[in-house]
GROMACS .gro file of N, CA and C in nm:
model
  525
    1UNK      N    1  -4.227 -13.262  -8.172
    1UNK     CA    2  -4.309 -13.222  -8.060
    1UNK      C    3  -4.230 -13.125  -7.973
    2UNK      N    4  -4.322 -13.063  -7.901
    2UNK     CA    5  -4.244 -12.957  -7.823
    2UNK      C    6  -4.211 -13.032  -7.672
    3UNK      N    7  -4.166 -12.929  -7.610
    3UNK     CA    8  -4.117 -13.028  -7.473
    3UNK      C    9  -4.195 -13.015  -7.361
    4UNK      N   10  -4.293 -12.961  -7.385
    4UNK     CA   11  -4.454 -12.989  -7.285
    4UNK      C   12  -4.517 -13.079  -7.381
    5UNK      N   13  -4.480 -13.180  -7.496
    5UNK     CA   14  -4.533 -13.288  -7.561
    5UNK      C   15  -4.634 -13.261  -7.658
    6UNK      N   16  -4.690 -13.150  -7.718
    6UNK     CA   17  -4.756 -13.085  -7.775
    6UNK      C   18  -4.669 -13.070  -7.874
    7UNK      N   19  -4.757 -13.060  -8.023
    7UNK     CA   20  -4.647 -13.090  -8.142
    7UNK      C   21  -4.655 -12.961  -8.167
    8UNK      N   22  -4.592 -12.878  -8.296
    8UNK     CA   23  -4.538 -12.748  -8.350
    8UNK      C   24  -4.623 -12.779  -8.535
    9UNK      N   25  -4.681 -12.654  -8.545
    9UNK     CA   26  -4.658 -12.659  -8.691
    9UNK      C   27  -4.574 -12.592  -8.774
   10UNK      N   28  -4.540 -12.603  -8.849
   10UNK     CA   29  -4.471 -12.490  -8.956
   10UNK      C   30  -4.560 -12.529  -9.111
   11UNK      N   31  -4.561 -12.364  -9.096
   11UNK     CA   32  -4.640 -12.344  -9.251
   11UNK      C   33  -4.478 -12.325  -9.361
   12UNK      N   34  -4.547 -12.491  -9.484
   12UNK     CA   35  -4.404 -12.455  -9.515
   12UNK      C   36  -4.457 -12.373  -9.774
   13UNK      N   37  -4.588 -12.338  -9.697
   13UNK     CA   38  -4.617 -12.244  -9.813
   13UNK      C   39  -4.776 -12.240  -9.776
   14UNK      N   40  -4.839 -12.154  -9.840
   14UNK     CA   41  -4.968 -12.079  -9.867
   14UNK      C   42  -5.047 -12.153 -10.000
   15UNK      N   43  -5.172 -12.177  -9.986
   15UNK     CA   44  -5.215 -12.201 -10.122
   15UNK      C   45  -5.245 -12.331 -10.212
   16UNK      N   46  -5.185 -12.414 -10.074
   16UNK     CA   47  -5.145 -12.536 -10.138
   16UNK      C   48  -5.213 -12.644 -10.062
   17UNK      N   49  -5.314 -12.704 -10.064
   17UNK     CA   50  -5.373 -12.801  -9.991
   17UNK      C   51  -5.360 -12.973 -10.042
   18UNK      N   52  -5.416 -13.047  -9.937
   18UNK     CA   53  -5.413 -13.192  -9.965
   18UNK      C   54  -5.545 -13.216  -9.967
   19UNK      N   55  -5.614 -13.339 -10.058
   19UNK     CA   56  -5.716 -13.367 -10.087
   19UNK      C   57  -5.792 -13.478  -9.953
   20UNK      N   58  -5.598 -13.554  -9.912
   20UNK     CA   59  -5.673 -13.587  -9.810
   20UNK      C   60  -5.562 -13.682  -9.744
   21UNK      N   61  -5.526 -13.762  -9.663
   21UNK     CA   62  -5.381 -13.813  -9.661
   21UNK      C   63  -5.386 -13.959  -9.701
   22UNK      N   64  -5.461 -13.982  -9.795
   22UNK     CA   65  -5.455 -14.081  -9.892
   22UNK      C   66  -5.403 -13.992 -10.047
   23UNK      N   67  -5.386 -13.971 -10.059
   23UNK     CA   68  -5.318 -13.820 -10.167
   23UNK      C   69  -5.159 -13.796 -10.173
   24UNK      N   70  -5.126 -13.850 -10.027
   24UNK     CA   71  -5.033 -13.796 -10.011
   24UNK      C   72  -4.887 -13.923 -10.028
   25UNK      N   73  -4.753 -13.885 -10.087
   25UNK     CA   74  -4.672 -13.948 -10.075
   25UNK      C   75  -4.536 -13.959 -10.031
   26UNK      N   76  -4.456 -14.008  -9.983
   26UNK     CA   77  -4.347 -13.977  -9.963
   26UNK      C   78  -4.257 -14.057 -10.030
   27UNK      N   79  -4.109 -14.037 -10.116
   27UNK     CA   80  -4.065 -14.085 -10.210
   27UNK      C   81  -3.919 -14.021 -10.210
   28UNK      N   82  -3.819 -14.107 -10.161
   28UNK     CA   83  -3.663 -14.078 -10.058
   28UNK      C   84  -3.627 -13.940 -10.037
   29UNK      N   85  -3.770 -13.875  -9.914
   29UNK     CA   86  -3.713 -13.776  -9.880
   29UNK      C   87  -3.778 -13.629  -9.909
   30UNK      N   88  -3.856 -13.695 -10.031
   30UNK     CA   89  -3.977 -13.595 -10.059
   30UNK      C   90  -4.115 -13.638 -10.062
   31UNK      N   91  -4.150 -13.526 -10.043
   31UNK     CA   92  -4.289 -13.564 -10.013
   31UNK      C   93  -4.403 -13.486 -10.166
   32UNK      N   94  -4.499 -13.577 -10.209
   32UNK     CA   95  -4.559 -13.565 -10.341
   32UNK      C   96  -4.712 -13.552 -10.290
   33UNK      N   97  -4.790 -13.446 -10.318
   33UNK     CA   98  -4.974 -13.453 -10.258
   33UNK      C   99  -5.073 -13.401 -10.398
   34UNK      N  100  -5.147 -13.448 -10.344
   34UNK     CA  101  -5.238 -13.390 -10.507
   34UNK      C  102  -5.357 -13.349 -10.400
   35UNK      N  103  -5.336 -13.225 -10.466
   35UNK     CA  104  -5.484 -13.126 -10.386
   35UNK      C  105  -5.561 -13.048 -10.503
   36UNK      N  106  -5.647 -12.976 -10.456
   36UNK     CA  107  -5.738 -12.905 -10.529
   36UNK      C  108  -5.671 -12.808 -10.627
   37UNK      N  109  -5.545 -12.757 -10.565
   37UNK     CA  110  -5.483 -12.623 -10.615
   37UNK      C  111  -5.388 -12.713 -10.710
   38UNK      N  112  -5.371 -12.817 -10.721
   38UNK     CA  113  -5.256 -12.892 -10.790
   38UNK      C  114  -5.212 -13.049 -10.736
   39UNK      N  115  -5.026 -13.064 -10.823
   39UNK     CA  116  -5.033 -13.139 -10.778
   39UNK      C  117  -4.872 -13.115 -10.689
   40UNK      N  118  -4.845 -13.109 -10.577
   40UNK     CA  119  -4.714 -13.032 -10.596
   40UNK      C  120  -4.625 -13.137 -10.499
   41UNK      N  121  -4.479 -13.095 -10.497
   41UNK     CA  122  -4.412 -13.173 -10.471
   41UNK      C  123  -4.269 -13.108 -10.372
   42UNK      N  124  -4.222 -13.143 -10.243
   42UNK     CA  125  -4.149 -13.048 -10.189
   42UNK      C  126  -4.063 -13.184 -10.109
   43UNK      N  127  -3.955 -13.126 -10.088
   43UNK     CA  128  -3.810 -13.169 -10.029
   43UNK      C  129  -3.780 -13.060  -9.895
   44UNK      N  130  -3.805 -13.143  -9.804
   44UNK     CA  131  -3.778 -13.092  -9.649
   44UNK      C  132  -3.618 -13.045  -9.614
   45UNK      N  133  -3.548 -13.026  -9.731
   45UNK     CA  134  -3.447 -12.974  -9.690
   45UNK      C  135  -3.464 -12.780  -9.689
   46UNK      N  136  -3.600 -12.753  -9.674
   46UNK     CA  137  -3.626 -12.569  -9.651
   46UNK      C  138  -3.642 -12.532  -9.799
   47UNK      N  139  -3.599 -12.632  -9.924
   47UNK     CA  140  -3.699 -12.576 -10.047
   47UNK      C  141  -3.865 -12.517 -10.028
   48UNK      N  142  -3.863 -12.453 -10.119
   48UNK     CA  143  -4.022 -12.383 -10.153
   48UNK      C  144  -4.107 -12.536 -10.206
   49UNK      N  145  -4.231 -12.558 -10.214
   49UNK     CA  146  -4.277 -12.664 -10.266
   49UNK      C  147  -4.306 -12.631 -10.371
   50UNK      N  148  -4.308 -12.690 -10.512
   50UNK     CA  149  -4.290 -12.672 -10.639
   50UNK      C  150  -4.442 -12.762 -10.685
   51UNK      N  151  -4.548 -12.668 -10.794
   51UNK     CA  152  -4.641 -12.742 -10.854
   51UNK      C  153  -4.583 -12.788 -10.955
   52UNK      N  154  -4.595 -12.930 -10.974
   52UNK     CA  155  -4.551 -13.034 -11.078
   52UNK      C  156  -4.688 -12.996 -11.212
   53UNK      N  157  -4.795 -12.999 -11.169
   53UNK     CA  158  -4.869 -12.977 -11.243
   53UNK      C  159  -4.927 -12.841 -11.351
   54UNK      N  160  -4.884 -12.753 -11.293
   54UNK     CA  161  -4.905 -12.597 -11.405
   54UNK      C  162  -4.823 -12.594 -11.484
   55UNK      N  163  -4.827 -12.609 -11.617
   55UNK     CA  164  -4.777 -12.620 -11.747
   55UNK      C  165  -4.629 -12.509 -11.742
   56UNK      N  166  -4.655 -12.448 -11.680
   56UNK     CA  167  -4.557 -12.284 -11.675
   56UNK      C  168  -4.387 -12.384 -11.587
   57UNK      N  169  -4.446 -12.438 -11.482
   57UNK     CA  170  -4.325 -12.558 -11.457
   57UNK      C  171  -4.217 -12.594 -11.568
   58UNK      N  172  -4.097 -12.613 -11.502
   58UNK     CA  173  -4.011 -12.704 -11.579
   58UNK      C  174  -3.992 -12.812 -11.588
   59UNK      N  175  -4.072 -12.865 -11.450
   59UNK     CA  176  -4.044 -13.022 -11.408
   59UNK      C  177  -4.146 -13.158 -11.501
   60UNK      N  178  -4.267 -13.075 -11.550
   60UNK     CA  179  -4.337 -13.147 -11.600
   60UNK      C  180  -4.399 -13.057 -11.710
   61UNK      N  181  -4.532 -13.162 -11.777
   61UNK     CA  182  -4.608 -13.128 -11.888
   61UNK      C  183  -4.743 -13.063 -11.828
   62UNK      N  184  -4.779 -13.071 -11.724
   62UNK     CA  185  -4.881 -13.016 -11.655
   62UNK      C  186  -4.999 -13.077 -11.669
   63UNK      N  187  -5.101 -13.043 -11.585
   63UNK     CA  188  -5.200 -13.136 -11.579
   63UNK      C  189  -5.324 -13.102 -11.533
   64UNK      N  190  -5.313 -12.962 -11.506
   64UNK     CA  191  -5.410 -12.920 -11.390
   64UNK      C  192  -5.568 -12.933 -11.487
   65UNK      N  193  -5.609 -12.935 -11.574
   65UNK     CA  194  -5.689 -12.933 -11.653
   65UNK      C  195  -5.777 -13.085 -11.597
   66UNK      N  196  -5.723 -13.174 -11.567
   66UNK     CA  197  -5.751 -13.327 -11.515
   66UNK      C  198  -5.802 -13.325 -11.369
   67UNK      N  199  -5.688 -13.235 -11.283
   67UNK     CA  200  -5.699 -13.207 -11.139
   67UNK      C  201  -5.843 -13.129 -11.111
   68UNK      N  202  -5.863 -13.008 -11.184
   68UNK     CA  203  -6.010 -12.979 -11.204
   68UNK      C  204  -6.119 -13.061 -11.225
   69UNK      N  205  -6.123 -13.160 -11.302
   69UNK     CA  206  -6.193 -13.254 -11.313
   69UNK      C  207  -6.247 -13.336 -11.215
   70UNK      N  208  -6.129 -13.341 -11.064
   70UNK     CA  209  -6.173 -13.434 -10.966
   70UNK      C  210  -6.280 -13.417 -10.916
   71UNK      N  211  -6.376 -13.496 -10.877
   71UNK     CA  212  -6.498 -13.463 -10.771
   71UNK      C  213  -6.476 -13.467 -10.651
   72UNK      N  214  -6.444 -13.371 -10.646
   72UNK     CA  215  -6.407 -13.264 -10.493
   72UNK      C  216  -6.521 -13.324 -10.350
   73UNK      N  217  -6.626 -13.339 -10.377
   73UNK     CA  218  -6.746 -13.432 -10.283
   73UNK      C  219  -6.689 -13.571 -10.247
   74UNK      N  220  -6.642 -13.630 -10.324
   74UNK     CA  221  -6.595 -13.756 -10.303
   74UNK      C  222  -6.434 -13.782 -10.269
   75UNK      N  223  -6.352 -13.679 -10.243
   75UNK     CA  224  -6.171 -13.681 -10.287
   75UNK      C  225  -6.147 -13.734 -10.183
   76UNK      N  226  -6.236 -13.743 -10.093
   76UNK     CA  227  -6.166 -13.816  -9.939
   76UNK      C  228  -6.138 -13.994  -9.953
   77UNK      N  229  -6.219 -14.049 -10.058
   77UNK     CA  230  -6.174 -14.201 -10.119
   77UNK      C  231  -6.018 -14.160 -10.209
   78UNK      N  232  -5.962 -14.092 -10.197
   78UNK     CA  233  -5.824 -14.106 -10.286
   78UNK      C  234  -5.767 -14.154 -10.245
   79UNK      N  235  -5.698 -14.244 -10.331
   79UNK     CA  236  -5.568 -14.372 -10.289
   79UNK      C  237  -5.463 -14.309 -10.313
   80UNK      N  238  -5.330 -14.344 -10.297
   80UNK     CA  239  -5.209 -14.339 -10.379
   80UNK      C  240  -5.125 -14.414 -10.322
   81UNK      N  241  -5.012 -14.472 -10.417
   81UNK     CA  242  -4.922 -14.547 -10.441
   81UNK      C  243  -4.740 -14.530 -10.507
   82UNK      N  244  -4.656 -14.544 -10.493
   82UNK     CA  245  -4.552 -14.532 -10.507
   82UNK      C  246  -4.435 -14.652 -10.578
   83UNK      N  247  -4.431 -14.704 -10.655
   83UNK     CA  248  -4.348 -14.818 -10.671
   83UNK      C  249  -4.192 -14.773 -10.733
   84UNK      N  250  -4.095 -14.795 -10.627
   84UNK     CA  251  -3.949 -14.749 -10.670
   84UNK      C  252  -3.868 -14.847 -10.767
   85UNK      N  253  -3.944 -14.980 -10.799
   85UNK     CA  254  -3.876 -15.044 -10.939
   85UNK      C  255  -3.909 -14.924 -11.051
   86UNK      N  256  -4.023 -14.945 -11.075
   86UNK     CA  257  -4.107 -14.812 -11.217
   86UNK      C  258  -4.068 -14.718 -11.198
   87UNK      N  259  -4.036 -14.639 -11.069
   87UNK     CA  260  -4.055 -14.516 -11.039
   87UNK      C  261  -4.150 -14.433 -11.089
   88UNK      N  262  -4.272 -14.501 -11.044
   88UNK     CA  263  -4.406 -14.430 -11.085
   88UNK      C  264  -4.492 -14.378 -10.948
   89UNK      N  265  -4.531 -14.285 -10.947
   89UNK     CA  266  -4.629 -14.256 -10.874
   89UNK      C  267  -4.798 -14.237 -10.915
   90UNK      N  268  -4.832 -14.260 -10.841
   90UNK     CA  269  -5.012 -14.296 -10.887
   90UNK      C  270  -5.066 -14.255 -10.806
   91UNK      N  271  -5.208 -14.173 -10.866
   91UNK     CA  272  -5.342 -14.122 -10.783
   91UNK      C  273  -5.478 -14.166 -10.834
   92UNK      N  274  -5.512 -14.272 -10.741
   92UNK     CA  275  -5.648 -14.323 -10.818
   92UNK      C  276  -5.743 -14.230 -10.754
   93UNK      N  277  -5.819 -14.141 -10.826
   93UNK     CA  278  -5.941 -14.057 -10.817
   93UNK      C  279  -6.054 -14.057 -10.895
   94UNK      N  280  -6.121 -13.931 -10.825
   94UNK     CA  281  -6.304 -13.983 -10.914
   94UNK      C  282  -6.280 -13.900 -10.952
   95UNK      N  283  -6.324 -13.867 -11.092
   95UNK     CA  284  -6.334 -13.769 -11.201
   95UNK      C  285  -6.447 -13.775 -11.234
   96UNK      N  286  -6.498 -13.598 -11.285
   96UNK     CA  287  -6.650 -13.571 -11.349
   96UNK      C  288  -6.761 -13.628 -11.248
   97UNK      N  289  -6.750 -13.640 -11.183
   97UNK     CA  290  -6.895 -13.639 -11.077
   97UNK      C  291  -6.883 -13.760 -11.043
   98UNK      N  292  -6.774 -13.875 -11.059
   98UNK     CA  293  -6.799 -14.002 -11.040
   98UNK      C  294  -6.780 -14.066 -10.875
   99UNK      N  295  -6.859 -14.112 -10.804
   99UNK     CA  296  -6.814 -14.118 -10.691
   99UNK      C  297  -6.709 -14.225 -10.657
  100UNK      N  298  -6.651 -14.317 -10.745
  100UNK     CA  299  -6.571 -14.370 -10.717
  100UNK      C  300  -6.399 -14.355 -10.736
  101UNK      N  301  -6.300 -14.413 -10.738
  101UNK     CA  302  -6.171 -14.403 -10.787
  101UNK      C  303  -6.142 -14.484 -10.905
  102UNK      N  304  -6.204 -14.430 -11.047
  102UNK     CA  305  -6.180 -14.492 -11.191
  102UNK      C  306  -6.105 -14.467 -11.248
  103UNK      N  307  -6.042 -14.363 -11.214
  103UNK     CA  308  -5.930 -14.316 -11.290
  103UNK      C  309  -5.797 -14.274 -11.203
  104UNK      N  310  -5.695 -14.321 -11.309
  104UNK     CA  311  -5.539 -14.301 -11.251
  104UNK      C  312  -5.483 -14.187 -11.292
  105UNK      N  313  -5.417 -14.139 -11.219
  105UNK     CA  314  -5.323 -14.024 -11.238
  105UNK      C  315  -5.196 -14.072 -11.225
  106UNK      N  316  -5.113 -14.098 -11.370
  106UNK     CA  317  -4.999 -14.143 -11.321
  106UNK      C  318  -4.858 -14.051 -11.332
  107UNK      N  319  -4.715 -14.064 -11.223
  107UNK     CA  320  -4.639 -13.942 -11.282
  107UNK      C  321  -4.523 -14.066 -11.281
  108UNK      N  322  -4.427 -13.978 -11.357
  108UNK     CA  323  -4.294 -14.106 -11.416
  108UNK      C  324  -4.208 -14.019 -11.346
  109UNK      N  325  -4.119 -14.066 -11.218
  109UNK     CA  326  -3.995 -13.998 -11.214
  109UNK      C  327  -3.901 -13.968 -11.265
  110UNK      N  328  -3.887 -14.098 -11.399
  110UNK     CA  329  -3.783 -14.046 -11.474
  110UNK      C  330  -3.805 -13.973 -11.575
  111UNK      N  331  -3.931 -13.952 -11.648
  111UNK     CA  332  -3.980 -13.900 -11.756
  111UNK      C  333  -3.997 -13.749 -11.685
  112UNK      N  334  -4.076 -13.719 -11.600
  112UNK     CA  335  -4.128 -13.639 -11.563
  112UNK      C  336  -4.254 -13.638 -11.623
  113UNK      N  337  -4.312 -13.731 -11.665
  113UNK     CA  338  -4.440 -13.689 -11.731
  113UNK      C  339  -4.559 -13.781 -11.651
  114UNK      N  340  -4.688 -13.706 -11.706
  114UNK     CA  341  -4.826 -13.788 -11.657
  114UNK      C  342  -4.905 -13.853 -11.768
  115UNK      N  343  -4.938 -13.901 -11.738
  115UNK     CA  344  -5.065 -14.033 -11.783
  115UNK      C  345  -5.186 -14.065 -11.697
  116UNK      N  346  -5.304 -14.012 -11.795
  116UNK     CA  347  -5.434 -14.052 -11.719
  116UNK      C  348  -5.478 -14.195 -11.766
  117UNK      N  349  -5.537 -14.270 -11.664
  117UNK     CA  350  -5.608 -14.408 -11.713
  117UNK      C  351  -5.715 -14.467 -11.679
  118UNK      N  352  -5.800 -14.514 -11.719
  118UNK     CA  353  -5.906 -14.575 -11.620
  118UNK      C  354  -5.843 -14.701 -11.576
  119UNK      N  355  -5.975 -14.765 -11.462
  119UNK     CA  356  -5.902 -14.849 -11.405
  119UNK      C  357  -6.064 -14.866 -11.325
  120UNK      N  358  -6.066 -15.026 -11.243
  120UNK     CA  359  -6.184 -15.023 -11.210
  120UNK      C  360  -6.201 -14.928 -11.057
  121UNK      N  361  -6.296 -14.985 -10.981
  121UNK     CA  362  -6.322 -14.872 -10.888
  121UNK      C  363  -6.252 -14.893 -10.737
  122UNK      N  364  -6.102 -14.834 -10.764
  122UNK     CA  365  -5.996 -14.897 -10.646
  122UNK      C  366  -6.012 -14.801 -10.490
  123UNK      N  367  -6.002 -14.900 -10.429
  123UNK     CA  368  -6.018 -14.845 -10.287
  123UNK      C  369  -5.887 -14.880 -10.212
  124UNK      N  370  -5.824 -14.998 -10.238
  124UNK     CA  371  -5.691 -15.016 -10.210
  124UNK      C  372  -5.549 -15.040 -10.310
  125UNK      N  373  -5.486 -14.978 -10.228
  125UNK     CA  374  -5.318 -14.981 -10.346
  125UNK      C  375  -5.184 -15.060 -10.225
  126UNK      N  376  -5.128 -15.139 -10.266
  126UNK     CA  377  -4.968 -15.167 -10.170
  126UNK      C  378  -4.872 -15.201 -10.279
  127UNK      N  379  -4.765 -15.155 -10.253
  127UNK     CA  380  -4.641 -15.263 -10.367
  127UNK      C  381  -4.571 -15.327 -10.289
  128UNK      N  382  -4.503 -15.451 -10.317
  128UNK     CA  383  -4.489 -15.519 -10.258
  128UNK      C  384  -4.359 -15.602 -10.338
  129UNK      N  385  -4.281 -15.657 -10.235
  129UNK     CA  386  -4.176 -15.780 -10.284
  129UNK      C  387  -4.215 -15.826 -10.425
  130UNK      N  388  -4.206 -15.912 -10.541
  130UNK     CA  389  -4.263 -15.984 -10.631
  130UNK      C  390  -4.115 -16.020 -10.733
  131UNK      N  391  -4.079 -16.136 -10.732
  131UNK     CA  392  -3.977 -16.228 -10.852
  131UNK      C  393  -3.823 -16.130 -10.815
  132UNK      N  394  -3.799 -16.032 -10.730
  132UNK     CA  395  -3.650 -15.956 -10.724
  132UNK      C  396  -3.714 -15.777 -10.740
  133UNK      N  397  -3.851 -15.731 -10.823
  133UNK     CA  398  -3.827 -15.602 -10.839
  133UNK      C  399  -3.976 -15.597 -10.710
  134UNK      N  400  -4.040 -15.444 -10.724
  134UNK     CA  401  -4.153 -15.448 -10.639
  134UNK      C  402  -4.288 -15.439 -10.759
  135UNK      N  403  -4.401 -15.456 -10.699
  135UNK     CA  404  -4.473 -15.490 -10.795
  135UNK      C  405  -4.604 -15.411 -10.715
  136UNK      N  406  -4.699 -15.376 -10.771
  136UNK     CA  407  -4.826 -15.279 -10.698
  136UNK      C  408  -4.941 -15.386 -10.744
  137UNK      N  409  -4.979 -15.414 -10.634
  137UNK     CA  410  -5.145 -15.501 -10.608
  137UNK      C  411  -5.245 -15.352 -10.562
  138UNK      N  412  -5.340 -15.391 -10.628
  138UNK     CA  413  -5.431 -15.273 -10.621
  138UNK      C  414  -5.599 -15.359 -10.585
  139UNK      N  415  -5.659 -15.379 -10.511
  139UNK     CA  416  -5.837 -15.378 -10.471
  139UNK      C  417  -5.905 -15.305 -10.516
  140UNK      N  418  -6.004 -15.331 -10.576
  140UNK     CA  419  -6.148 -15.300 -10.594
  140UNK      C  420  -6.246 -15.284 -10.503
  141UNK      N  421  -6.353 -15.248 -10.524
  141UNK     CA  422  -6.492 -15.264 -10.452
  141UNK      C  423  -6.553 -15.321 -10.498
  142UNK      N  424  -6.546 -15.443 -10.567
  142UNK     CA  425  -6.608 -15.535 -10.595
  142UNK      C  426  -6.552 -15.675 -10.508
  143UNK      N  427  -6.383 -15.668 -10.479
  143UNK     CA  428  -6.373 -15.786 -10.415
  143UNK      C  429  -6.236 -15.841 -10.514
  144UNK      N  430  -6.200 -15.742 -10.623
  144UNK     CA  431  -6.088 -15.823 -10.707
  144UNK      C  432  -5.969 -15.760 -10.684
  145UNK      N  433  -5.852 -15.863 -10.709
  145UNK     CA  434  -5.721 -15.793 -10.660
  145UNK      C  435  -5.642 -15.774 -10.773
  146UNK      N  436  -5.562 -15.701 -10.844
  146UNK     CA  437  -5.481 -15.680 -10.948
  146UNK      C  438  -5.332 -15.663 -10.961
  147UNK      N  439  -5.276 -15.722 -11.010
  147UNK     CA  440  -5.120 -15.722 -10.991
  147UNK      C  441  -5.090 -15.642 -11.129
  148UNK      N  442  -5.036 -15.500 -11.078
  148UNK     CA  443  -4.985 -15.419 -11.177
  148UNK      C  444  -4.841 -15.428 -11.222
  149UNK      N  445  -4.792 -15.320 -11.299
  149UNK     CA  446  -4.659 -15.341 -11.326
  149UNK      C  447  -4.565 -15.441 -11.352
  150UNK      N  448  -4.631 -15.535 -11.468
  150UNK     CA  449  -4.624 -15.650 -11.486
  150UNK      C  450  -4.540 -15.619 -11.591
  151UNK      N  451  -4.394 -15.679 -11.656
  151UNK     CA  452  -4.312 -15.607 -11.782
  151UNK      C  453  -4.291 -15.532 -11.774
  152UNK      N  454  -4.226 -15.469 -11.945
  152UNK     CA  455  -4.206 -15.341 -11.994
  152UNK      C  456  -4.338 -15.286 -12.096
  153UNK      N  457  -4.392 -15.157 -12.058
  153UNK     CA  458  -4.458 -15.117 -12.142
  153UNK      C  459  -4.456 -14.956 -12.146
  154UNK      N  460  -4.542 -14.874 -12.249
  154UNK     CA  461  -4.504 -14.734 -12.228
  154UNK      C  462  -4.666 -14.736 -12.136
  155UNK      N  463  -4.711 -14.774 -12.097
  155UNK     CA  464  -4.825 -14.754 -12.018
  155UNK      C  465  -4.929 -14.871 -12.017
  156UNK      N  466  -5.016 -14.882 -11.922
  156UNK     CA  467  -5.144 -14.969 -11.873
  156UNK      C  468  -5.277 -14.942 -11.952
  157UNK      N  469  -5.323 -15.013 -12.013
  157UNK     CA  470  -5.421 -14.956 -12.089
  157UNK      C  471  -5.560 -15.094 -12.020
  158UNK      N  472  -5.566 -15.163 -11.974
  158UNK     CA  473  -5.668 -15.215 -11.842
  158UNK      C  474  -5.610 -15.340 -11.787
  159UNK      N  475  -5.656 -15.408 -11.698
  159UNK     CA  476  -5.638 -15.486 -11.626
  159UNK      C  477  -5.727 -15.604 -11.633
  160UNK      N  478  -5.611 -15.737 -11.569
  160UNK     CA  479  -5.712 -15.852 -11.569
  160UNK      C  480  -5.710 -15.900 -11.406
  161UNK      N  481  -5.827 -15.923 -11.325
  161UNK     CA  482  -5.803 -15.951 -11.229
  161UNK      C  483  -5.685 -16.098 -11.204
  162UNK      N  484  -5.648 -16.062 -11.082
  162UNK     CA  485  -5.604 -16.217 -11.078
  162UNK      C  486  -5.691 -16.268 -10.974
  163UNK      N  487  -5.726 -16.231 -10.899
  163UNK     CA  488  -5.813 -16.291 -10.814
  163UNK      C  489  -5.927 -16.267 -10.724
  164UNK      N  490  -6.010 -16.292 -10.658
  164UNK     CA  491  -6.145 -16.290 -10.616
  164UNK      C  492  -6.114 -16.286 -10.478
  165UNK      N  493  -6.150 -16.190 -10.397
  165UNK     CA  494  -6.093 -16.178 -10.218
  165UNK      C  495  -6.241 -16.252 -10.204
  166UNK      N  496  -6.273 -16.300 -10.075
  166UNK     CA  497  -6.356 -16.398 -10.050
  166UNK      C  498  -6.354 -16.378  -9.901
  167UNK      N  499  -6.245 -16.348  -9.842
  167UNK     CA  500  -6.277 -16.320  -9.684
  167UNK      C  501  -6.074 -16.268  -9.646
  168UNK      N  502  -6.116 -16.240  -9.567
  168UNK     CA  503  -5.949 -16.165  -9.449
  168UNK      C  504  -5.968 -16.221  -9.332
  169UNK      N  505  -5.845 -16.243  -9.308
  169UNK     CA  506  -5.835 -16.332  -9.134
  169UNK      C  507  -5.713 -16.207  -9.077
  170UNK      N  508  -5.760 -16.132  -8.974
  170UNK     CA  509  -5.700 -15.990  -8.976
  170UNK      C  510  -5.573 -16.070  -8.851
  171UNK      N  511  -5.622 -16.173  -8.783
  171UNK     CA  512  -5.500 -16.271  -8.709
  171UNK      C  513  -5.349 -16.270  -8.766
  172UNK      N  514  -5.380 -16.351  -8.940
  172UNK     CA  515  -5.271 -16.384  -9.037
  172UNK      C  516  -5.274 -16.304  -9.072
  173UNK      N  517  -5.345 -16.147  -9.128
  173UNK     CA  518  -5.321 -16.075  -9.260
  173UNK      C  519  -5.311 -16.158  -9.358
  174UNK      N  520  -5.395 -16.246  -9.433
  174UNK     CA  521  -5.456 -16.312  -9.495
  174UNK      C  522  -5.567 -16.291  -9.590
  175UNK      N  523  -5.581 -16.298  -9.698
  175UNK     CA  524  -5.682 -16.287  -9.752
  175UNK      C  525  -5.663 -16.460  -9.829
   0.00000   0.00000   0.00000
């Protein structure tokens, strides 16, 4: 903020938008967004922000072919999630006209690579404490809760709920 308390922007590139700040991530220091133009990824130390997603990249396999796909009418329901055991990052979005979030966009920090998945129709994502590593619980719009990142695997191919939300006591943070 400035010192009449009024904040400052800096444009730190052209071209590059957010879908919405559920899109958006931060991950020690950098920050990761998936917008219309891509999916790109920038480090506040005065780097340029780099698209992870255009094949022409070094950092990844690209993806933009998927990113087109989003339904742009609906992108303001986008979730995302971060879990630093996996080091995975995730974008649950609607694809092909769908108005909900059925499908995952997933990226591997260590791989550098993506993985698309379905998944049911998520409106909420947190990771959380679980047995020593962190573990990602994900909500539905139906009312079911899912505990991801369960083992070792090369990827998620669907889910079993574990449980049925039934009511929230916003007092406890309780469900």
């Amino acid at each position: 903020t400035g010192s009449n308390g009024a904040y400052n922007l800096q444009n730190i590139g052209e071209g590059m938008g957010c879908f919405t700040g559920g899109a958006a991530v931060e991950v020690g220091g950098e920050l990761y967004w998936l917008g219309p133009d891509g999916l790109w990824k920038w480090a506040s130390d005065g780097a340029v922000p780099m698209c992870l997603s255009k094949v022409e990249s070094e950092e990844t396999t690209g993806i933009q072919g998927t990113i087109d796909r989003i339904n742009v009418d609906d992108a303001d329901i986008i979730v995302s999630n971060y879990n630093p055991s996996s080091k995975r990052i995730r974008w649950w979005v609607p694809l092909d006209g769908e108005p909900t979030n059925r499908y995952v966009i997933r990226y591997d920090l260590q791989t550098r690579g993506f993985a698309l998945q379905t998944d049911s129709d998520i409106t909420a994502v947190a990771t959380v404490p679980f047995n020593g590593v962190m573990a990602t619980v994900s909500g539905d719009a139906y009312g079911n809760l899912f505990h991801l990142d369960l083992g070792y695997s090369d990827g998620a191919y669907g889910y079993e709920p574990v449980a049925l939300a039934t009511g929230y006591t916003a007092s406890t943070k309780t469900i």
